[in-house]
PDB file of C-alpha atoms in Angstrom:
ATOM      1  CA  MET A  27      33.486  53.828  15.616  1.00 42.00           C
ATOM      2  CA  SER A  28      36.637  52.744  17.408  1.00 45.00           C
ATOM      3  CA  ASP A  29      37.943  49.237  17.164  1.00 57.00           C
ATOM      4  CA  THR A  30      37.769  48.959  20.929  1.00 66.00           C
ATOM      5  CA  LEU A  31      34.499  47.674  22.344  1.00 78.00           C
ATOM      6  CA  THR A  32      32.947  48.995  25.426  1.00 87.00           C
ATOM      7  CA  ARG A  33      30.975  46.745  27.880  1.00 90.00           C
ATOM      8  CA  SER A  34      27.439  47.942  28.304  1.00 94.00           C
ATOM      9  CA  ARG A  35      26.248  48.801  31.853  1.00 95.00           C
ATOM     10  CA  GLY A  36      24.000  45.662  31.671  1.00 95.00           C
ATOM     11  CA  ALA A  37      26.958  43.421  30.651  1.00 96.00           C
ATOM     12  CA  GLU A  38      29.133  44.927  33.386  1.00 96.00           C
ATOM     13  CA  LEU A  39      26.351  44.272  35.933  1.00 96.00           C
ATOM     14  CA  LEU A  40      26.017  40.698  34.780  1.00 96.00           C
ATOM     15  CA  ALA A  41      29.745  40.082  34.970  1.00 96.00           C
ATOM     16  CA  GLY A  42      29.927  41.461  38.425  1.00 97.00           C
ATOM     17  CA  GLU A  43      27.211  42.158  40.951  1.00 97.00           C
ATOM     18  CA  PHE A  44      24.607  40.010  39.070  1.00 97.00           C
ATOM     19  CA  SER A  45      26.970  37.167  37.992  1.00 97.00           C
ATOM     20  CA  GLU A  46      24.663  34.590  39.679  1.00 98.00           C
ATOM     21  CA  PHE A  47      21.744  35.991  37.779  1.00 98.00           C
ATOM     22  CA  ALA A  48      23.722  35.672  34.544  1.00 98.00           C
ATOM     23  CA  ALA A  49      24.576  32.020  35.405  1.00 98.00           C
ATOM     24  CA  ASP A  50      20.992  31.278  36.116  1.00 98.00           C
ATOM     25  CA  LEU A  51      19.874  32.862  32.786  1.00 98.00           C
ATOM     26  CA  ALA A  52      22.451  30.768  30.995  1.00 98.00           C
ATOM     27  CA  ALA A  53      21.387  27.574  32.663  1.00 98.00           C
ATOM     28  CA  ASP A  54      17.711  28.287  31.996  1.00 98.00           C
ATOM     29  CA  VAL A  55      18.344  28.980  28.233  1.00 98.00           C
ATOM     30  CA  ALA A  56      20.443  25.780  27.961  1.00 98.00           C
ATOM     31  CA  LYS A  57      17.720  23.719  29.579  1.00 98.00           C
ATOM     32  CA  GLU A  58      15.160  25.078  27.024  1.00 96.00           C
ATOM     33  CA  ASN A  59      17.452  24.951  24.114  1.00 95.00           C
ATOM     34  CA  PRO A  60      19.829  21.990  24.287  1.00 96.00           C
ATOM     35  CA  GLU A  61      20.973  22.614  20.768  1.00 96.00           C
ATOM     36  CA  PHE A  62      22.608  25.907  21.827  1.00 96.00           C
ATOM     37  CA  SER A  63      26.306  25.672  22.753  1.00 96.00           C
ATOM     38  CA  ALA A  64      27.545  27.161  26.028  1.00 97.00           C
ATOM     39  CA  ASP A  65      29.506  29.814  24.083  1.00 96.00           C
ATOM     40  CA  TYR A  66      26.453  30.748  21.984  1.00 95.00           C
ATOM     41  CA  ILE A  67      24.416  31.093  25.170  1.00 96.00           C
ATOM     42  CA  ALA A  68      27.004  33.280  26.793  1.00 96.00           C
ATOM     43  CA  LEU A  69      26.930  35.595  23.608  1.00 94.00           C
ATOM     44  CA  LEU A  70      23.093  35.676  23.885  1.00 95.00           C
ATOM     45  CA  VAL A  71      23.124  36.644  27.548  1.00 97.00           C
ATOM     46  CA  THR A  72      25.614  39.488  26.872  1.00 95.00           C
ATOM     47  CA  ALA A  73      23.618  40.529  23.769  1.00 94.00           C
ATOM     48  CA  TRP A  74      20.461  40.700  25.880  1.00 94.00           C
ATOM     49  CA  ALA A  75      22.211  42.837  28.525  1.00 96.00           C
ATOM     50  CA  ASP A  76      23.441  45.173  25.799  1.00 95.00           C
ATOM     51  CA  TRP A  77      19.924  45.412  24.351  1.00 93.00           C
ATOM     52  CA  ALA A  78      18.518  46.134  27.886  1.00 94.00           C
ATOM     53  CA  THR A  79      21.069  48.911  28.326  1.00 95.00           C
ATOM     54  CA  LEU A  80      19.945  50.471  25.035  1.00 94.00           C
ATOM     55  CA  VAL A  81      16.287  50.231  26.126  1.00 91.00           C
ATOM     56  CA  ALA A  82      17.202  51.666  29.584  1.00 92.00           C
ATOM     57  CA  ASP A  83      18.867  54.766  27.839  1.00 93.00           C
ATOM     58  CA  ASP A  84      16.182  55.211  25.166  1.00 90.00           C
ATOM     59  CA  PRO A  85      12.992  53.455  26.132  1.00 86.00           C
ATOM     60  CA  PHE A  86      10.937  54.677  23.170  1.00 83.00           C
ATOM     61  CA  ALA A  87      13.231  53.722  20.400  1.00 84.00           C
ATOM     62  CA  GLY A  88      11.616  50.260  19.887  1.00 82.00           C
ATOM     63  CA  TYR A  89      14.857  48.280  19.892  1.00 86.00           C
ATOM     64  CA  ALA A  90      14.318  44.633  18.748  1.00 85.00           C
ATOM     65  CA  LEU A  91      15.565  41.334  20.019  1.00 84.00           C
ATOM     66  CA  THR A  92      16.347  38.375  17.946  1.00 84.00           C
ATOM     67  CA  VAL A  93      14.187  35.209  18.567  1.00 83.00           C
ATOM     68  CA  ASP A  94      17.226  33.573  20.329  1.00 89.00           C
ATOM     69  CA  MET A  95      17.727  36.581  22.536  1.00 88.00           C
ATOM     70  CA  ASP A  96      14.058  36.431  23.483  1.00 87.00           C
ATOM     71  CA  GLU A  97      14.953  33.162  25.130  1.00 92.00           C
ATOM     72  CA  VAL A  98      17.188  35.133  27.553  1.00 95.00           C
ATOM     73  CA  TRP A  99      14.388  37.666  28.134  1.00 92.00           C
ATOM     74  CA  HIS A 100      11.886  34.889  28.964  1.00 92.00           C
ATOM     75  CA  ALA A 101      14.410  33.311  31.315  1.00 97.00           C
ATOM     76  CA  ALA A 102      14.816  36.673  33.053  1.00 96.00           C
ATOM     77  CA  LEU A 103      11.086  37.103  33.449  1.00 93.00           C
ATOM     78  CA  ARG A 104      10.796  33.772  35.165  1.00 95.00           C
ATOM     79  CA  ARG A 105      13.251  34.924  37.765  1.00 96.00           C
ATOM     80  CA  THR A 106      11.253  37.903  38.935  1.00 93.00           C
ATOM     81  CA  ARG A 107      13.195  38.988  42.060  1.00 95.00           C
ATOM     82  CA  LYS A 108      16.542  38.835  40.364  1.00 96.00           C
ATOM     83  CA  ASN A 109      15.267  40.404  37.237  1.00 95.00           C
ATOM     84  CA  PHE A 110      13.562  43.187  39.132  1.00 94.00           C
ATOM     85  CA  ALA A 111      16.856  43.905  41.032  1.00 95.00           C
ATOM     86  CA  PHE A 112      18.884  43.797  37.821  1.00 96.00           C
ATOM     87  CA  MET A 113      16.477  46.089  35.869  1.00 94.00           C
ATOM     88  CA  SER A 114      16.142  48.507  38.836  1.00 93.00           C
ATOM     89  CA  ARG A 115      19.887  48.855  39.008  1.00 95.00           C
ATOM     90  CA  LEU A 116      20.305  49.099  35.223  1.00 94.00           C
ATOM     91  CA  THR A 117      17.618  51.652  34.742  1.00 92.00           C
ATOM     92  CA  GLY A 118      17.943  53.705  37.924  1.00 90.00           C
ATOM     93  CA  GLY A 119      14.709  52.477  39.472  1.00 88.00           C
ATOM     94  CA  ARG A 120      12.658  51.805  36.437  1.00 84.00           C
ATOM     95  CA  PHE A 121      11.545  48.441  34.984  1.00 78.00           C
ATOM     96  CA  ILE A 122      11.482  47.278  31.379  1.00 82.00           C
ATOM     97  CA  HIS A 123       8.152  45.578  30.857  1.00 75.00           C
ATOM     98  CA  HIS A 124       7.579  42.812  28.397  1.00 73.00           C
ATOM     99  CA  GLU A 125       4.531  43.468  26.165  1.00 68.00           C
ATOM    100  CA  PRO A 126       3.890  40.284  24.249  1.00 59.00           C
ATOM    101  CA  ALA A 127       2.554  40.683  20.718  1.00 53.00           C
ATOM    102  CA  ASP A 128       1.777  38.627  17.734  1.00 46.00           C
ATOM    103  CA  ASN A 129       3.584  40.973  15.481  1.00 46.00           C
ATOM    104  CA  TYR A 130       7.260  40.419  15.755  1.00 48.00           C
ATOM    105  CA  GLY A 131       9.923  42.942  15.103  1.00 61.00           C
ATOM    106  CA  THR A 132      11.120  43.247  11.592  1.00 71.00           C
ATOM    107  CA  PRO A 133      14.675  42.453  10.271  1.00 76.00           C
ATOM    108  CA  ASP A 134      14.967  46.214   9.617  1.00 79.00           C
ATOM    109  CA  LYS A 135      14.327  46.906  13.350  1.00 81.00           C
ATOM    110  CA  VAL A 136      16.937  44.405  14.280  1.00 82.00           C
ATOM    111  CA  ARG A 137      19.433  45.923  11.953  1.00 84.00           C
ATOM    112  CA  GLU A 138      18.633  49.447  13.508  1.00 88.00           C
ATOM    113  CA  THR A 139      19.265  47.825  16.901  1.00 88.00           C
ATOM    114  CA  VAL A 140      22.557  46.425  15.673  1.00 89.00           C
ATOM    115  CA  ALA A 141      23.560  49.875  14.421  1.00 91.00           C
ATOM    116  CA  ALA A 142      22.651  51.426  17.713  1.00 93.00           C
ATOM    117  CA  LEU A 143      24.747  48.782  19.525  1.00 92.00           C
ATOM    118  CA  GLN A 144      27.709  49.544  17.350  1.00 91.00           C
ATOM    119  CA  ALA A 145      27.189  53.241  17.673  1.00 93.00           C
ATOM    120  CA  ALA A 146      27.199  52.831  21.446  1.00 93.00           C
ATOM    121  CA  GLY A 147      30.483  50.989  21.197  1.00 90.00           C
ATOM    122  CA  TYR A 148      29.048  47.620  22.423  1.00 91.00           C
ATOM    123  CA  GLY A 149      29.374  45.790  19.068  1.00 84.00           C
ATOM    124  CA  ALA A 150      26.907  43.125  17.981  1.00 86.00           C
ATOM    125  CA  ALA A 151      28.071  39.494  17.940  1.00 85.00           C
ATOM    126  CA  PRO A 152      27.616  38.233  14.318  1.00 84.00           C
ATOM    127  CA  GLU A 153      26.785  34.809  15.771  1.00 86.00           C
ATOM    128  CA  VAL A 154      23.709  36.358  17.416  1.00 86.00           C
ATOM    129  CA  TYR A 155      22.592  38.624  14.584  1.00 81.00           C
ATOM    130  CA  SER A 156      23.602  36.854  11.310  1.00 75.00           C
ATOM    131  CA  THR A 157      20.598  34.536  11.225  1.00 64.00           C
ATOM    132  CA  VAL A 158      18.343  37.453  11.301  1.00 61.00           C
ATOM    133  CA  VAL A 159      19.871  38.893   8.125  1.00 48.00           C
ATOM    134  CA  ALA A 160      19.793  35.466   6.508  1.00 37.00           C
ATOM    135  CA  ALA A 161      16.089  35.023   7.486  1.00 39.00           C
ATOM    136  CA  ASP A 162      15.244  38.342   5.879  1.00 41.00           C
ATOM    137  CA  CYS A 163      16.839  37.273   2.610  1.00 36.00           C
ATOM    138  CA  GLN A 164      15.609  33.761   2.456  1.00 38.00           C
ATOM    139  CA  ALA A 165      12.149  33.860   3.931  1.00 41.00           C
ATOM    140  CA  GLY A 166       8.765  35.404   2.851  1.00 42.00           C
ATOM    141  CA  ASN A 167       6.713  38.003   4.492  1.00 39.00           C
ATOM    142  CA  ASP A 168       5.787  35.438   7.216  1.00 41.00           C
ATOM    143  CA  CYS A 169       9.300  35.351   8.493  1.00 39.00           C
ATOM    144  CA  LYS A 170       9.469  36.378  12.213  1.00 39.00           C
ATOM    145  CA  PRO A 171      13.206  36.783  12.967  1.00 38.00           C
ATOM    146  CA  ALA A 172      12.912  39.149  15.869  1.00 40.00           C
ATOM    147  CA  ALA A 173      10.917  39.193  19.049  1.00 40.00           C
ATOM    148  CA  PRO A 174       8.771  42.108  20.019  1.00 38.00           C
ATOM    149  CA  CYS A 175      10.431  44.988  21.759  1.00 39.00           C
ATOM    150  CA  PRO A 176       9.075  45.374  25.243  1.00 42.00           C
ATOM    151  CA  GLY A 177      10.719  48.721  25.724  1.00 40.00           C
ATOM    152  CA  ILE A 178       7.737  50.887  25.098  1.00 37.00           C
ATOM    153  CA  ASP A 179       6.270  50.720  28.615  1.00 37.00           C
ATOM    154  CA  VAL A 180       9.122  51.832  30.732  1.00 36.00           C
ATOM    155  CA  GLY A 181       8.503  54.136  33.611  1.00 38.00           C
ATOM    156  CA  PRO A 182       9.406  55.007  37.189  1.00 38.00           C
ATOM    157  CA  ILE A 183       8.263  52.452  39.797  1.00 35.00           C
ATOM    158  CA  ASP A 184       6.719  54.047  42.904  1.00 38.00           C
ATOM    159  CA  LEU A 185       7.524  51.837  45.840  1.00 37.00           C
ATOM    160  CA  SER A 186       6.082  54.187  48.419  1.00 41.00           C
ATOM    161  CA  ASP A 187       2.670  52.398  48.679  1.00 41.00           C
TER     162      ASP A 187
END
């Protein structure tokens, strides 16, 4: 991999056309998580956009979010119109559905996601992903360091009805 990182389509959209949506997501995450710094939240929002780009490009790979990134996902879900517009633009008219589950992703799935992010040239902020690795090393089998991947149910949306 080159030392130069590429911005994902999702991150590009949030930095440009959907900058208001990105600001809304950051504000919502900050409200729910006052212990998160503004810099960390910005990393989470970008990491979520990178993840969404991976899922848009390969919806059945089962890419995983970290628990903190899931905060951004839930903030996006609460802003249905902007999220629909963002996802439609990112995916070319499809939508990435959230499929809640009791079984969280595993640290191995998060590591696979990190590898995919790096292979795509997006990088993976250590601040966002390092706690996942630490949780895997320090916690038992009940550790839940990654949120479920909602990318399984991605399909075209027929708006003709």
